[in-house]
Amino acid sequence: SCWPSMAGVVAKRASANMLRACSSSRSVLISLICALFLSGICGAAAQGAGAGTGHFRYATMFYEKTDDDTTNTVQITVQSAWRRSYSSSYFTAAQHPSGDTVMRINGQESPVVHFGDDTHEYLTDVRIIAYSEAEDWFLGEQVFTKTYPTPSMRGTPWVVTFKGCCRVDGIQNAGDGSFEMVMDVDLLLASRSQRIVTLPVVFTRVSSVAPSSFKLMTSDDPLSAAAPMWELGGTAGWEAHASVALDVTGTVTVRTTATAGLVHVLAHARDKQHGLRVPVDLIVNVTAATVPRPEFSGPTVTAFSNLKHARPGFPFTMEIEGFQAQGMTSYVGYTVGRMPDGMTLSTVRGRGTGPGQLASMTMTWTPCADQLGMVVVCVDIVNFEGVAATQRCLSLHVMPDEPPAIMVMANGMEIANNGETDMWYIGRHYTLSVVARDNNPLDTLTITPVCQDGSTTSCTLLPPTSMLSDAEHARVMVDGAEVAHASRELSFAPKHDHGGYAVTHCFAVTDACGQARCADQCPGNAQMMHTCVTIRVKRCEFVVRPGQELQSIAAIYRTDWLQLWSHNQQILHPDLDLSPGSAIHIGHQYFVQPYDKPADVAARFGMDAQSFRTLNADVSEAAMTQEACATIKECQDRGQSGETYQWCVLPNSCEGQSGSIYQEAFADQGWFASARDQGAP
């Protein structure tokens, strides 16, 4: 149990626990030995454990096939709980070479595991994994490696039996008697069994008004589409108690006719798909309605009711709070069952003497990459008299850290990957939002511009003169779930020489590795995702800004106002103020034909190379002397928005050619106008 007066992390994995059962004890080994010889120091009376010989409280079994596919080898785990205050020279704690604390279990009938094939092993070195001072038990496990001759026993499961003697006395049914439970192993049907998770002793209150209940569960329940079928008994000689019932969903109900005291429950969870059984043998401590007991706080009850999620490399934390029932002045602590490797609990803060004086404890865990799957941890809150609230079990799903998602948005609408922006205009301001999200709300997202090949050196990362804002990070709710969110804004106002700009720009998001608590240095599996968008700027059009006139715009393009006025018939007078935001033509669209070279077209229209390239940002200096396309289809494919490839030209009638660049090639073609243009240079 975890108590406010204890220093350090308590009631967790025994290899890291400290107890105050003996004031000088600083290790689990010493503490357990002290407790074993100081019988009754930790609430044995509250559990109804008298001076009888029995000390068995609880057990469950489960199995999992090993990675060796050449044999039928399984690991069978037996978890069992025993009376902590029991004193016997045959029931001792020892320090294992691994550093774990182990107990050597014995009894009137030594606990033994029969594997169903005429072989057996005794329960010897039980590794301590949890304990409770106030409730007078310790929980341990021993793993048996068993190789079967065949996957099943001639088409039926191998039946594993765990039995021994004796139970703790004071139980209303079968107290101080033998215990026995069975489990099915069939490797043809399932490589692993379900795992039942509960505290060894579950408290509940008897009421004359309404029955009380709690639910047994397996670690697979929260994610399983087909929850197991539950049933009582399963072994010969087991005696059910009339006041306690179990339905097929695993709900244990204590009827209003129950008598306060200890009741032993033997149950099996049978999976619906294959019918294989896993057992649990536990004690229900039925307390009278008049006995004050602790309570969990409302937020804690809610937190335990919801399935939680965690990712490898990222810390999961949860606050557990509770208080003593009204009229009691003693402080409270917590009892915690089996926890996964690496999970820790803080020292209990506060005494929990009332709703305004909560006793709180922080549960923290950073899973490793090999700890994926469901984890169930059960907790109860217990007072110094050894009376506890009904257990609450946390269901925690450790999920792979999924890759982040990234998208580019314009005007609130997503642009598909490898999509295009609407046609942008010279002189207007545009913004693209680069948004990244990760289902892991603890992840850190980094957004960067990249090339299409993922590098940052083989391309122009951003449009010229554009700006990319710093990233903004937040946690937002999406479809009822909290996610990590990051965004950056790309601002771009195309300049006078950006007409015809058509460049694909890509943005990548990378998530974080998480904390390297385990051997894996990157348990969060840092991943990069990217999306690309082509930004296109319309040729031959210019959006007027405040204060601009035809003369000033013409100067930008090294021409005169007469040329521009001739291209804009909507301007009725050259001296009238131009309307800011309106678009004017700064040239003429030229449809590119097969074998056209930019230099030849520029010369025909009296333009130098610089003027031509100013109006056509997609034409490089090297491309000026190269053919743009060789066929009509190729010319069409190079076009924007399904149109044939075009260039913008601003003819100079004084410098242009009166003949056609096709004059010689098509001189004999009557359909070509320049064929009749005799004498042209």
PDB file of N, CA and C in Angstrom, residues 138-181:
ATOM      1  N   PHE A 138       0.916 -10.152  -0.336  1.00  0.00           N
ATOM      2  CA  PHE A 138       1.897  -9.820  -1.365  1.00  0.00           C
ATOM      3  C   PHE A 138       1.548 -10.638  -2.607  1.00  0.00           C
ATOM      4  N   LEU A 139       1.857 -10.066  -3.764  1.00  0.00           N
ATOM      5  CA  LEU A 139       1.542 -10.678  -5.050  1.00  0.00           C
ATOM      6  C   LEU A 139       2.846 -11.019  -5.758  1.00  0.00           C
ATOM      7  N   GLY A 140       2.955 -12.252  -6.209  1.00  0.00           N
ATOM      8  CA  GLY A 140       4.153 -12.664  -6.922  1.00  0.00           C
ATOM      9  C   GLY A 140       3.820 -13.465  -8.155  1.00  0.00           C
ATOM     10  N   GLU A 141       4.812 -13.701  -8.973  1.00  0.00           N
ATOM     11  CA  GLU A 141       4.592 -14.508 -10.164  1.00  0.00           C
ATOM     12  C   GLU A 141       5.794 -15.402 -10.418  1.00  0.00           C
ATOM     13  N   GLN A 142       5.516 -16.539 -10.997  1.00  0.00           N
ATOM     14  CA  GLN A 142       6.556 -17.453 -11.445  1.00  0.00           C
ATOM     15  C   GLN A 142       6.204 -17.912 -12.844  1.00  0.00           C
ATOM     16  N   VAL A 143       7.203 -17.918 -13.724  1.00  0.00           N
ATOM     17  CA  VAL A 143       7.007 -18.288 -15.123  1.00  0.00           C
ATOM     18  C   VAL A 143       7.610 -19.666 -15.357  1.00  0.00           C
ATOM     19  N   PHE A 144       6.806 -20.563 -15.889  1.00  0.00           N
ATOM     20  CA  PHE A 144       7.242 -21.920 -16.207  1.00  0.00           C
ATOM     21  C   PHE A 144       7.343 -22.055 -17.723  1.00  0.00           C
ATOM     22  N   THR A 145       8.470 -22.544 -18.204  1.00  0.00           N
ATOM     23  CA  THR A 145       8.643 -22.807 -19.634  1.00  0.00           C
ATOM     24  C   THR A 145       8.373 -24.284 -19.886  1.00  0.00           C
ATOM     25  N   LYS A 146       7.377 -24.517 -20.717  1.00  0.00           N
ATOM     26  CA  LYS A 146       6.935 -25.893 -20.955  1.00  0.00           C
ATOM     27  C   LYS A 146       6.896 -26.178 -22.457  1.00  0.00           C
ATOM     28  N   THR A 147       7.513 -27.291 -22.855  1.00  0.00           N
ATOM     29  CA  THR A 147       7.464 -27.729 -24.251  1.00  0.00           C
ATOM     30  C   THR A 147       6.559 -28.947 -24.346  1.00  0.00           C
ATOM     31  N   TYR A 148       5.466 -28.812 -25.064  1.00  0.00           N
ATOM     32  CA  TYR A 148       4.517 -29.914 -25.240  1.00  0.00           C
ATOM     33  C   TYR A 148       4.920 -30.745 -26.457  1.00  0.00           C
ATOM     34  N   PRO A 149       4.582 -32.015 -26.444  1.00  0.00           N
ATOM     35  CA  PRO A 149       4.925 -32.858 -27.601  1.00  0.00           C
ATOM     36  C   PRO A 149       4.130 -32.498 -28.850  1.00  0.00           C
ATOM     37  N   THR A 150       2.918 -31.992 -28.651  1.00  0.00           N
ATOM     38  CA  THR A 150       2.054 -31.607 -29.773  1.00  0.00           C
ATOM     39  C   THR A 150       1.341 -30.305 -29.414  1.00  0.00           C
ATOM     40  N   PRO A 151       0.819 -29.578 -30.410  1.00  0.00           N
ATOM     41  CA  PRO A 151       0.142 -28.312 -30.104  1.00  0.00           C
ATOM     42  C   PRO A 151      -1.083 -28.476 -29.222  1.00  0.00           C
ATOM     43  N   SER A 152      -1.766 -29.611 -29.339  1.00  0.00           N
ATOM     44  CA  SER A 152      -2.918 -29.900 -28.493  1.00  0.00           C
ATOM     45  C   SER A 152      -2.902 -31.381 -28.155  1.00  0.00           C
ATOM     46  N   MET A 153      -3.801 -31.777 -27.268  1.00  0.00           N
ATOM     47  CA  MET A 153      -3.839 -33.175 -26.848  1.00  0.00           C
ATOM     48  C   MET A 153      -4.885 -33.915 -27.675  1.00  0.00           C
ATOM     49  N   ARG A 154      -4.433 -34.364 -28.860  1.00  0.00           N
ATOM     50  CA  ARG A 154      -5.316 -35.105 -29.770  1.00  0.00           C
ATOM     51  C   ARG A 154      -6.610 -34.350 -30.050  1.00  0.00           C
ATOM     52  N   GLY A 155      -6.458 -33.050 -30.365  1.00  0.00           N
ATOM     53  CA  GLY A 155      -7.606 -32.246 -30.760  1.00  0.00           C
ATOM     54  C   GLY A 155      -8.314 -31.540 -29.630  1.00  0.00           C
ATOM     55  N   THR A 156      -7.913 -31.792 -28.405  1.00  0.00           N
ATOM     56  CA  THR A 156      -8.489 -31.080 -27.258  1.00  0.00           C
ATOM     57  C   THR A 156      -7.369 -30.325 -26.546  1.00  0.00           C
ATOM     58  N   PRO A 157      -7.701 -29.283 -25.794  1.00  0.00           N
ATOM     59  CA  PRO A 157      -6.649 -28.498 -25.143  1.00  0.00           C
ATOM     60  C   PRO A 157      -5.910 -29.291 -24.071  1.00  0.00           C
ATOM     61  N   TRP A 158      -4.648 -28.927 -23.873  1.00  0.00           N
ATOM     62  CA  TRP A 158      -3.942 -29.355 -22.682  1.00  0.00           C
ATOM     63  C   TRP A 158      -4.551 -28.615 -21.500  1.00  0.00           C
ATOM     64  N   VAL A 159      -4.836 -29.320 -20.430  1.00  0.00           N
ATOM     65  CA  VAL A 159      -5.452 -28.713 -19.254  1.00  0.00           C
ATOM     66  C   VAL A 159      -4.385 -28.559 -18.172  1.00  0.00           C
ATOM     67  N   VAL A 160      -4.055 -27.295 -17.871  1.00  0.00           N
ATOM     68  CA  VAL A 160      -3.054 -26.987 -16.853  1.00  0.00           C
ATOM     69  C   VAL A 160      -3.775 -26.753 -15.531  1.00  0.00           C
ATOM     70  N   THR A 161      -3.306 -27.398 -14.478  1.00  0.00           N
ATOM     71  CA  THR A 161      -3.935 -27.285 -13.161  1.00  0.00           C
ATOM     72  C   THR A 161      -2.947 -26.702 -12.157  1.00  0.00           C
ATOM     73  N   PHE A 162      -3.411 -25.722 -11.369  1.00  0.00           N
ATOM     74  CA  PHE A 162      -2.626 -25.175 -10.266  1.00  0.00           C
ATOM     75  C   PHE A 162      -3.405 -25.436  -8.985  1.00  0.00           C
ATOM     76  N   LYS A 163      -2.759 -26.090  -8.023  1.00  0.00           N
ATOM     77  CA  LYS A 163      -3.477 -26.411  -6.806  1.00  0.00           C
ATOM     78  C   LYS A 163      -2.521 -26.498  -5.624  1.00  0.00           C
ATOM     79  N   GLY A 164      -3.103 -26.486  -4.450  1.00  0.00           N
ATOM     80  CA  GLY A 164      -2.321 -26.578  -3.226  1.00  0.00           C
ATOM     81  C   GLY A 164      -3.222 -26.364  -2.027  1.00  0.00           C
ATOM     82  N   CYS A 165      -2.612 -26.161  -0.879  1.00  0.00           N
ATOM     83  CA  CYS A 165      -3.349 -25.915   0.355  1.00  0.00           C
ATOM     84  C   CYS A 165      -2.455 -25.082   1.280  1.00  0.00           C
ATOM     85  N   CYS A 166      -2.943 -24.053   1.921  1.00  0.00           N
ATOM     86  CA  CYS A 166      -4.379 -23.888   2.171  1.00  0.00           C
ATOM     87  C   CYS A 166      -4.759 -22.419   2.047  1.00  0.00           C
ATOM     88  N   ARG A 167      -6.062 -22.205   1.913  1.00  0.00           N
ATOM     89  CA  ARG A 167      -6.567 -20.842   1.882  1.00  0.00           C
ATOM     90  C   ARG A 167      -6.454 -20.217   3.269  1.00  0.00           C
ATOM     91  N   VAL A 168      -6.521 -18.876   3.290  1.00  0.00           N
ATOM     92  CA  VAL A 168      -6.606 -18.201   4.583  1.00  0.00           C
ATOM     93  C   VAL A 168      -7.906 -18.621   5.256  1.00  0.00           C
ATOM     94  N   ASP A 169      -7.890 -18.639   6.579  1.00  0.00           N
ATOM     95  CA  ASP A 169      -9.115 -18.997   7.284  1.00  0.00           C
ATOM     96  C   ASP A 169     -10.019 -17.781   7.388  1.00  0.00           C
ATOM     97  N   GLY A 170     -11.189 -17.976   7.895  1.00  0.00           N
ATOM     98  CA  GLY A 170     -12.143 -16.883   8.041  1.00  0.00           C
ATOM     99  C   GLY A 170     -12.982 -16.635   6.815  1.00  0.00           C
ATOM    100  N   ILE A 171     -12.790 -17.429   5.747  1.00  0.00           N
ATOM    101  CA  ILE A 171     -13.594 -17.271   4.537  1.00  0.00           C
ATOM    102  C   ILE A 171     -14.916 -18.009   4.729  1.00  0.00           C
ATOM    103  N   GLN A 172     -16.000 -17.385   4.281  1.00  0.00           N
ATOM    104  CA  GLN A 172     -17.328 -17.958   4.504  1.00  0.00           C
ATOM    105  C   GLN A 172     -17.559 -19.230   3.706  1.00  0.00           C
ATOM    106  N   ASN A 173     -16.826 -19.427   2.617  1.00  0.00           N
ATOM    107  CA  ASN A 173     -16.937 -20.669   1.853  1.00  0.00           C
ATOM    108  C   ASN A 173     -15.524 -21.215   1.630  1.00  0.00           C
ATOM    109  N   ALA A 174     -15.275 -22.386   2.120  1.00  0.00           N
ATOM    110  CA  ALA A 174     -14.012 -23.104   1.909  1.00  0.00           C
ATOM    111  C   ALA A 174     -12.822 -22.426   2.556  1.00  0.00           C
ATOM    112  N   GLY A 175     -13.007 -21.786   3.700  1.00  0.00           N
ATOM    113  CA  GLY A 175     -11.885 -21.205   4.411  1.00  0.00           C
ATOM    114  C   GLY A 175     -10.927 -22.273   4.903  1.00  0.00           C
ATOM    115  N   ASP A 176      -9.616 -21.985   4.816  1.00  0.00           N
ATOM    116  CA  ASP A 176      -8.556 -22.880   5.269  1.00  0.00           C
ATOM    117  C   ASP A 176      -8.559 -24.207   4.503  1.00  0.00           C
ATOM    118  N   GLY A 177      -9.206 -24.213   3.338  1.00  0.00           N
ATOM    119  CA  GLY A 177      -9.257 -25.439   2.549  1.00  0.00           C
ATOM    120  C   GLY A 177      -8.300 -25.390   1.375  1.00  0.00           C
ATOM    121  N   SER A 178      -8.326 -26.427   0.555  1.00  0.00           N
ATOM    122  CA  SER A 178      -7.462 -26.507  -0.620  1.00  0.00           C
ATOM    123  C   SER A 178      -7.956 -25.560  -1.714  1.00  0.00           C
ATOM    124  N   PHE A 179      -7.080 -25.256  -2.652  1.00  0.00           N
ATOM    125  CA  PHE A 179      -7.456 -24.455  -3.820  1.00  0.00           C
ATOM    126  C   PHE A 179      -7.029 -25.202  -5.080  1.00  0.00           C
ATOM    127  N   GLU A 180      -7.768 -24.980  -6.146  1.00  0.00           N
ATOM    128  CA  GLU A 180      -7.473 -25.635  -7.421  1.00  0.00           C
ATOM    129  C   GLU A 180      -8.120 -24.846  -8.546  1.00  0.00           C
ATOM    130  N   MET A 181      -7.380 -24.670  -9.630  1.00  0.00           N
ATOM    131  CA  MET A 181      -7.912 -23.972 -10.807  1.00  0.00           C
ATOM    132  C   MET A 181      -7.305 -24.580 -12.056  1.00  0.00           C
TER     133      MET A 181
END
